[in-house]
Amino acid sequence: MSFDLVLFGGTGDLAWRKLMPALFQAFRHGSLPAGGRIIGVARDDLSDDAYRAFIKGRFDDVELAKRPHEDEFAGFAALLHFVRMDVTQAADYARLAELLKARNADTVVMYVATAPGLFTSVCEQIAAAGLNGPQTRVVLEKPLGHDLASNRAINETVRRVLTEKQVFRIDHYLGKPSVQNLFALRFGNALFEPLWRRENIANIQITISEDLGVEKRGAFYDHTGALRDMVQNHALQLLCAIGMEPPINAHADAIRDEKLKVLRALKPWTVETLQQHVVRGQYSAGTINGVAVPGYRQETGVAPHSQTETFVALRAEIANWRWAGVPFYIRTGKRLAARDARIVINFRPTPHAIFSTPAGAVNRLVINLQPKDGLELHLLAQGPDKRNQSRDKSANQNANPSTMQLAPVQLDLDFDKRFGSQRVGAYERLLLDVIEGRLNLFVRSDEQEEAWRWVEPILDHWRHDTHEPRPYAAGTWGPSAASAMIARDGYCWSEEC
Ligand code: NAP
């Protein structure tokens, strides 16, 4: 199968930091179909060789294990080409069209990694240049819009020139091996399914925390904020993966239909829940790993009185038979105590306790997404007999059951150790899926619109809210109001209990 991959924004941060290393890994693993071309597009005046040199130089900033050796890069570089064009100029598409039509590859992937404001015009221009034929697939990066109306406008424009099957809306979280494993855990094993419901589960916590601040993206982030940047897409996709019904098969639409049902079942916001169940925070100066860091408003590109949230905690509920009454807590933020993405499923306690158990100890399934990738199953077992540590086993067996002291123990499955280097990174998997035409891990327009519909009342509420975002010191787990919110239900965040 021949393919051409056109990378609009071929010199940008995303291109050299994520996409090129992922394409190189696919090349190194031999999974990139032979005979392909990767065509970088930007306004810079670069020859093919200058572009190859630019990409080669950028690999110096990529982690060592993912950098090519000299001869490996020579092989990869042969795939790289460059077209100078301004994507806002219709005339500039002629050269690209000429290049693509001369070859007429089986698959043409157009990866739109330019500023979000250019997404629709790129799609329209692709069509105007006659490049939207059935072999074309268009990858759209996030964010697709900044609210429901703008998201709909993008989707309507895209729909006019491309079929839904040609559009690959990327949410790179779905490409993470750990998220794949979440699907495997739920739909490849019978063990958990009978437990996966309100009768057995007390609450679910989804945490996506970063210890980094806004880095060089202050201006972008100040117009975006944590709700748009993380909750509307990544966190809600994780919530869908946890909450969805088993799909009838593994085809893209079967999976996406089930995710859509979850989004539609999210309990709508009321004035009261917007006040009680959403916490908006913003980091102030603090210490991360022993190093003093500035507050958000002191970051480059951020307005001095910015109201943008760098932290959100919220309580969602899926109103259906499986989940009614089970709180799904979502928490995400920058400059938090650790870089961590995990889903914690807290099971209900035993209905009647006959043993002595540590306060708050319950069965818990922890799905670690990053930096660790694995599963922990927290159980309770008989701990050491504190009355006489040296007592022999037979004496222990005869112990009076009422004196048993349970202690937490944990089954640990580390996927990195188990599968190691055989694992494929998120962008590598997603890029190969686009080239091979698999839509399972991409988001359909109706899912995206539904997610925007659900978060929009929060954005409206904040727009009219006279309260400042709650400050939290960098290096902590966010404002205390987030702990108070969960405590009102009688629970605590997993690192607190
Ligand atoms: P960036 O570093 O600013 O790169 C933008 C790229 O687009 C550059 O190659 C730029 O090259 C090119 N470009 C800009 N205007 C153009 C025009 N009129 N015609 C042709 N090329 C043009 O941005 P980025 O960080 O890579 O982000 C790209 C997209 O990915 C954005 O939508 C962003 O939201 C999304 N995204 C980025 C990240 C990330 O980690 N960076 C993560 C998730 C999503 P010239 O200026 O030389 O033309």
CSV table of N, CA and C in Angstrom, one decimal, residues 283-357:
chain,number,residue,atom,x,y,z
A,283,TYR,N,-2.9,28.3,40.0
A,283,TYR,CA,-1.7,28.2,40.8
A,283,TYR,C,-1.1,29.5,41.2
A,284,SER,N,-0.6,29.6,42.4
A,284,SER,CA,0.2,30.7,42.8
A,284,SER,C,1.6,30.2,43.0
A,285,ALA,N,2.5,31.0,43.3
A,285,ALA,CA,4.0,30.6,43.4
A,285,ALA,C,4.1,29.5,44.4
A,286,GLY,N,5.1,28.7,44.3
A,286,GLY,CA,5.3,27.5,45.2
A,286,GLY,C,6.6,26.8,44.9
A,287,THR,N,6.6,25.6,45.3
A,287,THR,CA,7.9,24.8,45.1
A,287,THR,C,7.6,23.5,44.4
A,288,ILE,N,8.3,23.2,43.4
A,288,ILE,CA,8.2,21.9,42.7
A,288,ILE,C,9.5,21.2,42.8
A,289,ASN,N,9.6,20.0,43.3
A,289,ASN,CA,10.8,19.3,43.5
A,289,ASN,C,11.9,20.1,44.1
A,290,GLY,N,11.6,20.9,45.1
A,290,GLY,CA,12.6,21.7,45.8
A,290,GLY,C,12.9,23.0,45.0
A,291,VAL,N,12.3,23.3,43.9
A,291,VAL,CA,12.7,24.5,43.1
A,291,VAL,C,11.5,25.4,43.2
A,292,ALA,N,11.8,26.7,43.5
A,292,ALA,CA,10.7,27.7,43.6
A,292,ALA,C,10.3,28.0,42.2
A,293,VAL,N,8.9,28.1,42.0
A,293,VAL,CA,8.4,28.4,40.7
A,293,VAL,C,7.4,29.5,40.8
A,294,PRO,N,7.2,30.3,39.7
A,294,PRO,CA,6.3,31.5,39.8
A,294,PRO,C,4.8,31.1,39.8
A,295,GLY,N,4.0,32.0,40.2
A,295,GLY,CA,2.5,31.8,40.0
A,295,GLY,C,2.1,31.9,38.6
A,296,TYR,N,0.9,31.5,38.3
A,296,TYR,CA,0.4,31.5,36.9
A,296,TYR,C,0.4,32.9,36.3
A,297,ARG,N,0.0,33.9,37.1
A,297,ARG,CA,-0.1,35.2,36.6
A,297,ARG,C,1.2,35.9,36.3
A,298,GLN,N,2.3,35.2,36.8
A,298,GLN,CA,3.6,35.8,36.5
A,298,GLN,C,4.3,35.1,35.3
A,299,GLU,N,3.6,34.1,34.7
A,299,GLU,CA,4.1,33.4,33.6
A,299,GLU,C,4.1,34.2,32.3
A,300,THR,N,5.1,34.0,31.4
A,300,THR,CA,5.1,34.8,30.2
A,300,THR,C,3.9,34.5,29.3
A,301,GLY,N,3.3,35.6,28.8
A,301,GLY,CA,2.1,35.4,27.9
A,301,GLY,C,0.8,35.4,28.7
A,302,VAL,N,0.8,35.4,30.0
A,302,VAL,CA,-0.4,35.3,30.8
A,302,VAL,C,-0.8,36.7,31.2
A,303,ALA,N,-2.1,37.1,31.1
A,303,ALA,CA,-2.5,38.4,31.5
A,303,ALA,C,-2.4,38.6,33.1
A,304,PRO,N,-2.0,39.8,33.5
A,304,PRO,CA,-1.7,40.0,35.0
A,304,PRO,C,-2.8,39.7,35.9
A,305,HIS,N,-4.1,39.9,35.4
A,305,HIS,CA,-5.2,39.6,36.2
A,305,HIS,C,-6.0,38.4,35.7
A,306,SER,N,-5.4,37.5,35.0
A,306,SER,CA,-6.0,36.4,34.3
A,306,SER,C,-7.0,35.7,35.3
A,307,GLN,N,-8.2,35.3,34.8
A,307,GLN,CA,-9.1,34.5,35.5
A,307,GLN,C,-9.1,33.1,35.0
A,308,THR,N,-8.1,32.7,34.2
A,308,THR,CA,-8.1,31.4,33.5
A,308,THR,C,-7.8,30.3,34.6
A,309,GLU,N,-8.5,29.3,34.5
A,309,GLU,CA,-8.3,28.2,35.5
A,309,GLU,C,-7.2,27.3,35.1
A,310,THR,N,-6.3,27.0,36.0
A,310,THR,CA,-5.2,26.0,35.7
A,310,THR,C,-5.6,24.7,36.5
A,311,PHE,N,-6.7,24.7,37.1
A,311,PHE,CA,-7.1,23.5,37.9
A,311,PHE,C,-8.6,23.4,37.8
A,312,VAL,N,-9.1,22.2,37.6
A,312,VAL,CA,-10.6,22.0,37.7
A,312,VAL,C,-10.8,20.7,38.5
A,313,ALA,N,-11.7,20.7,39.4
A,313,ALA,CA,-12.2,19.4,40.0
A,313,ALA,C,-13.7,19.5,39.9
A,314,LEU,N,-14.3,18.4,39.5
A,314,LEU,CA,-15.8,18.4,39.4
A,314,LEU,C,-16.3,17.0,39.7
A,315,ARG,N,-17.6,17.0,39.9
A,315,ARG,CA,-18.3,15.8,40.2
A,315,ARG,C,-19.4,15.6,39.2
A,316,ALA,N,-19.2,14.5,38.4
A,316,ALA,CA,-20.2,14.1,37.4
A,316,ALA,C,-21.0,12.9,37.8
A,317,GLU,N,-22.1,12.7,37.1
A,317,GLU,CA,-22.9,11.5,37.4
A,317,GLU,C,-23.5,11.1,36.0
A,318,ILE,N,-23.4,9.8,35.8
A,318,ILE,CA,-24.0,9.2,34.6
A,318,ILE,C,-25.4,8.7,35.0
A,319,ALA,N,-26.4,9.3,34.5
A,319,ALA,CA,-27.8,9.0,34.9
A,319,ALA,C,-28.3,7.8,34.0
A,320,ASN,N,-28.0,6.6,34.4
A,320,ASN,CA,-28.5,5.4,33.8
A,320,ASN,C,-28.6,4.3,34.8
A,321,TRP,N,-29.1,3.2,34.4
A,321,TRP,CA,-29.3,2.1,35.4
A,321,TRP,C,-28.0,1.6,36.0
A,322,ARG,N,-26.9,1.6,35.2
A,322,ARG,CA,-25.7,1.0,35.7
A,322,ARG,C,-25.0,2.0,36.7
A,323,TRP,N,-25.2,3.3,36.5
A,323,TRP,CA,-24.3,4.2,37.3
A,323,TRP,C,-25.1,5.2,38.2
A,324,ALA,N,-26.4,5.2,38.2
A,324,ALA,CA,-27.1,6.2,38.9
A,324,ALA,C,-26.6,6.3,40.3
A,325,GLY,N,-26.3,7.5,40.7
A,325,GLY,CA,-25.9,7.8,42.1
A,325,GLY,C,-24.4,7.6,42.4
A,326,VAL,N,-23.7,7.1,41.4
A,326,VAL,CA,-22.2,6.9,41.6
A,326,VAL,C,-21.5,8.2,41.2
A,327,PRO,N,-20.8,8.8,42.1
A,327,PRO,CA,-20.1,10.0,41.6
A,327,PRO,C,-18.8,9.7,40.8
A,328,PHE,N,-18.6,10.4,39.7
A,328,PHE,CA,-17.4,10.3,39.0
A,328,PHE,C,-16.7,11.6,39.2
A,329,TYR,N,-15.6,11.6,40.0
A,329,TYR,CA,-14.9,12.8,40.2
A,329,TYR,C,-13.7,13.0,39.2
A,330,ILE,N,-13.7,14.2,38.6
A,330,ILE,CA,-12.6,14.5,37.7
A,330,ILE,C,-11.8,15.6,38.2
A,331,ARG,N,-10.4,15.4,38.1
A,331,ARG,CA,-9.6,16.5,38.6
A,331,ARG,C,-8.4,16.6,37.7
A,332,THR,N,-8.1,17.8,37.3
A,332,THR,CA,-6.9,18.0,36.4
A,332,THR,C,-6.3,19.4,36.7
A,333,GLY,N,-5.0,19.5,36.5
A,333,GLY,CA,-4.4,20.8,36.8
A,333,GLY,C,-2.9,20.8,36.4
A,334,LYS,N,-2.4,22.0,36.4
A,334,LYS,CA,-1.0,22.2,36.2
A,334,LYS,C,-0.4,22.6,37.5
A,335,ARG,N,1.0,22.4,37.6
A,335,ARG,CA,1.7,22.7,38.8
A,335,ARG,C,1.1,22.0,40.0
A,336,LEU,N,0.8,20.7,39.8
A,336,LEU,CA,0.3,20.0,41.0
A,336,LEU,C,1.5,19.2,41.6
A,337,ALA,N,1.2,18.4,42.6
A,337,ALA,CA,2.2,17.8,43.3
A,337,ALA,C,3.0,16.7,42.5
A,338,ALA,N,2.4,16.2,41.5
A,338,ALA,CA,3.1,15.1,40.7
A,338,ALA,C,2.5,15.1,39.3
A,339,ARG,N,3.3,14.5,38.4
A,339,ARG,CA,2.8,14.2,37.1
A,339,ARG,C,2.1,12.8,37.2
A,340,ASP,N,0.9,12.8,36.9
A,340,ASP,CA,0.2,11.5,37.2
A,340,ASP,C,-1.1,11.5,36.4
A,341,ALA,N,-1.4,10.4,35.8
A,341,ALA,CA,-2.8,10.2,35.3
A,341,ALA,C,-3.2,8.8,35.7
A,342,ARG,N,-4.3,8.8,36.4
A,342,ARG,CA,-4.8,7.5,37.0
A,342,ARG,C,-6.3,7.6,37.2
A,343,ILE,N,-6.9,6.4,37.1
A,343,ILE,CA,-8.3,6.2,37.4
A,343,ILE,C,-8.4,5.3,38.6
A,344,VAL,N,-9.1,5.8,39.6
A,344,VAL,CA,-9.3,5.0,40.8
A,344,VAL,C,-10.7,4.6,41.0
A,345,ILE,N,-10.9,3.3,41.1
A,345,ILE,CA,-12.3,2.8,41.2
A,345,ILE,C,-12.4,2.2,42.7
A,346,ASN,N,-13.2,2.9,43.5
A,346,ASN,CA,-13.3,2.5,44.9
A,346,ASN,C,-14.6,1.7,45.0
A,347,PHE,N,-14.4,0.4,45.4
A,347,PHE,CA,-15.5,-0.4,45.6
A,347,PHE,C,-16.2,-0.2,47.0
A,348,ARG,N,-17.4,-0.6,47.1
A,348,ARG,CA,-18.1,-0.4,48.3
A,348,ARG,C,-17.5,-1.3,49.4
A,349,PRO,N,-17.6,-0.9,50.7
A,349,PRO,CA,-17.1,-1.8,51.8
A,349,PRO,C,-17.9,-3.0,51.9
A,350,THR,N,-17.4,-4.0,52.7
A,350,THR,CA,-18.2,-5.2,52.9
A,350,THR,C,-19.5,-4.7,53.7
A,351,PRO,N,-20.6,-5.4,53.4
A,351,PRO,CA,-21.8,-5.0,54.0
A,351,PRO,C,-21.9,-5.1,55.5
A,352,HIS,N,-21.0,-6.1,56.0
A,352,HIS,CA,-21.0,-6.3,57.5
A,352,HIS,C,-19.6,-6.7,57.8
A,353,ALA,N,-19.0,-5.9,58.8
A,353,ALA,CA,-17.6,-6.2,59.1
A,353,ALA,C,-17.4,-7.1,60.2
A,354,ILE,N,-16.7,-8.2,60.0
A,354,ILE,CA,-16.5,-9.2,61.1
A,354,ILE,C,-15.0,-9.1,61.6
A,355,PHE,N,-14.2,-8.4,60.8
A,355,PHE,CA,-12.8,-8.3,61.2
A,355,PHE,C,-12.5,-6.8,61.5
A,356,SER,N,-11.4,-6.6,62.1
A,356,SER,CA,-11.0,-5.3,62.3
A,356,SER,C,-10.2,-4.8,61.1
A,357,THR,N,-10.6,-3.7,60.5
A,357,THR,CA,-10.0,-3.2,59.3
A,357,THR,C,-9.5,-1.8,59.5
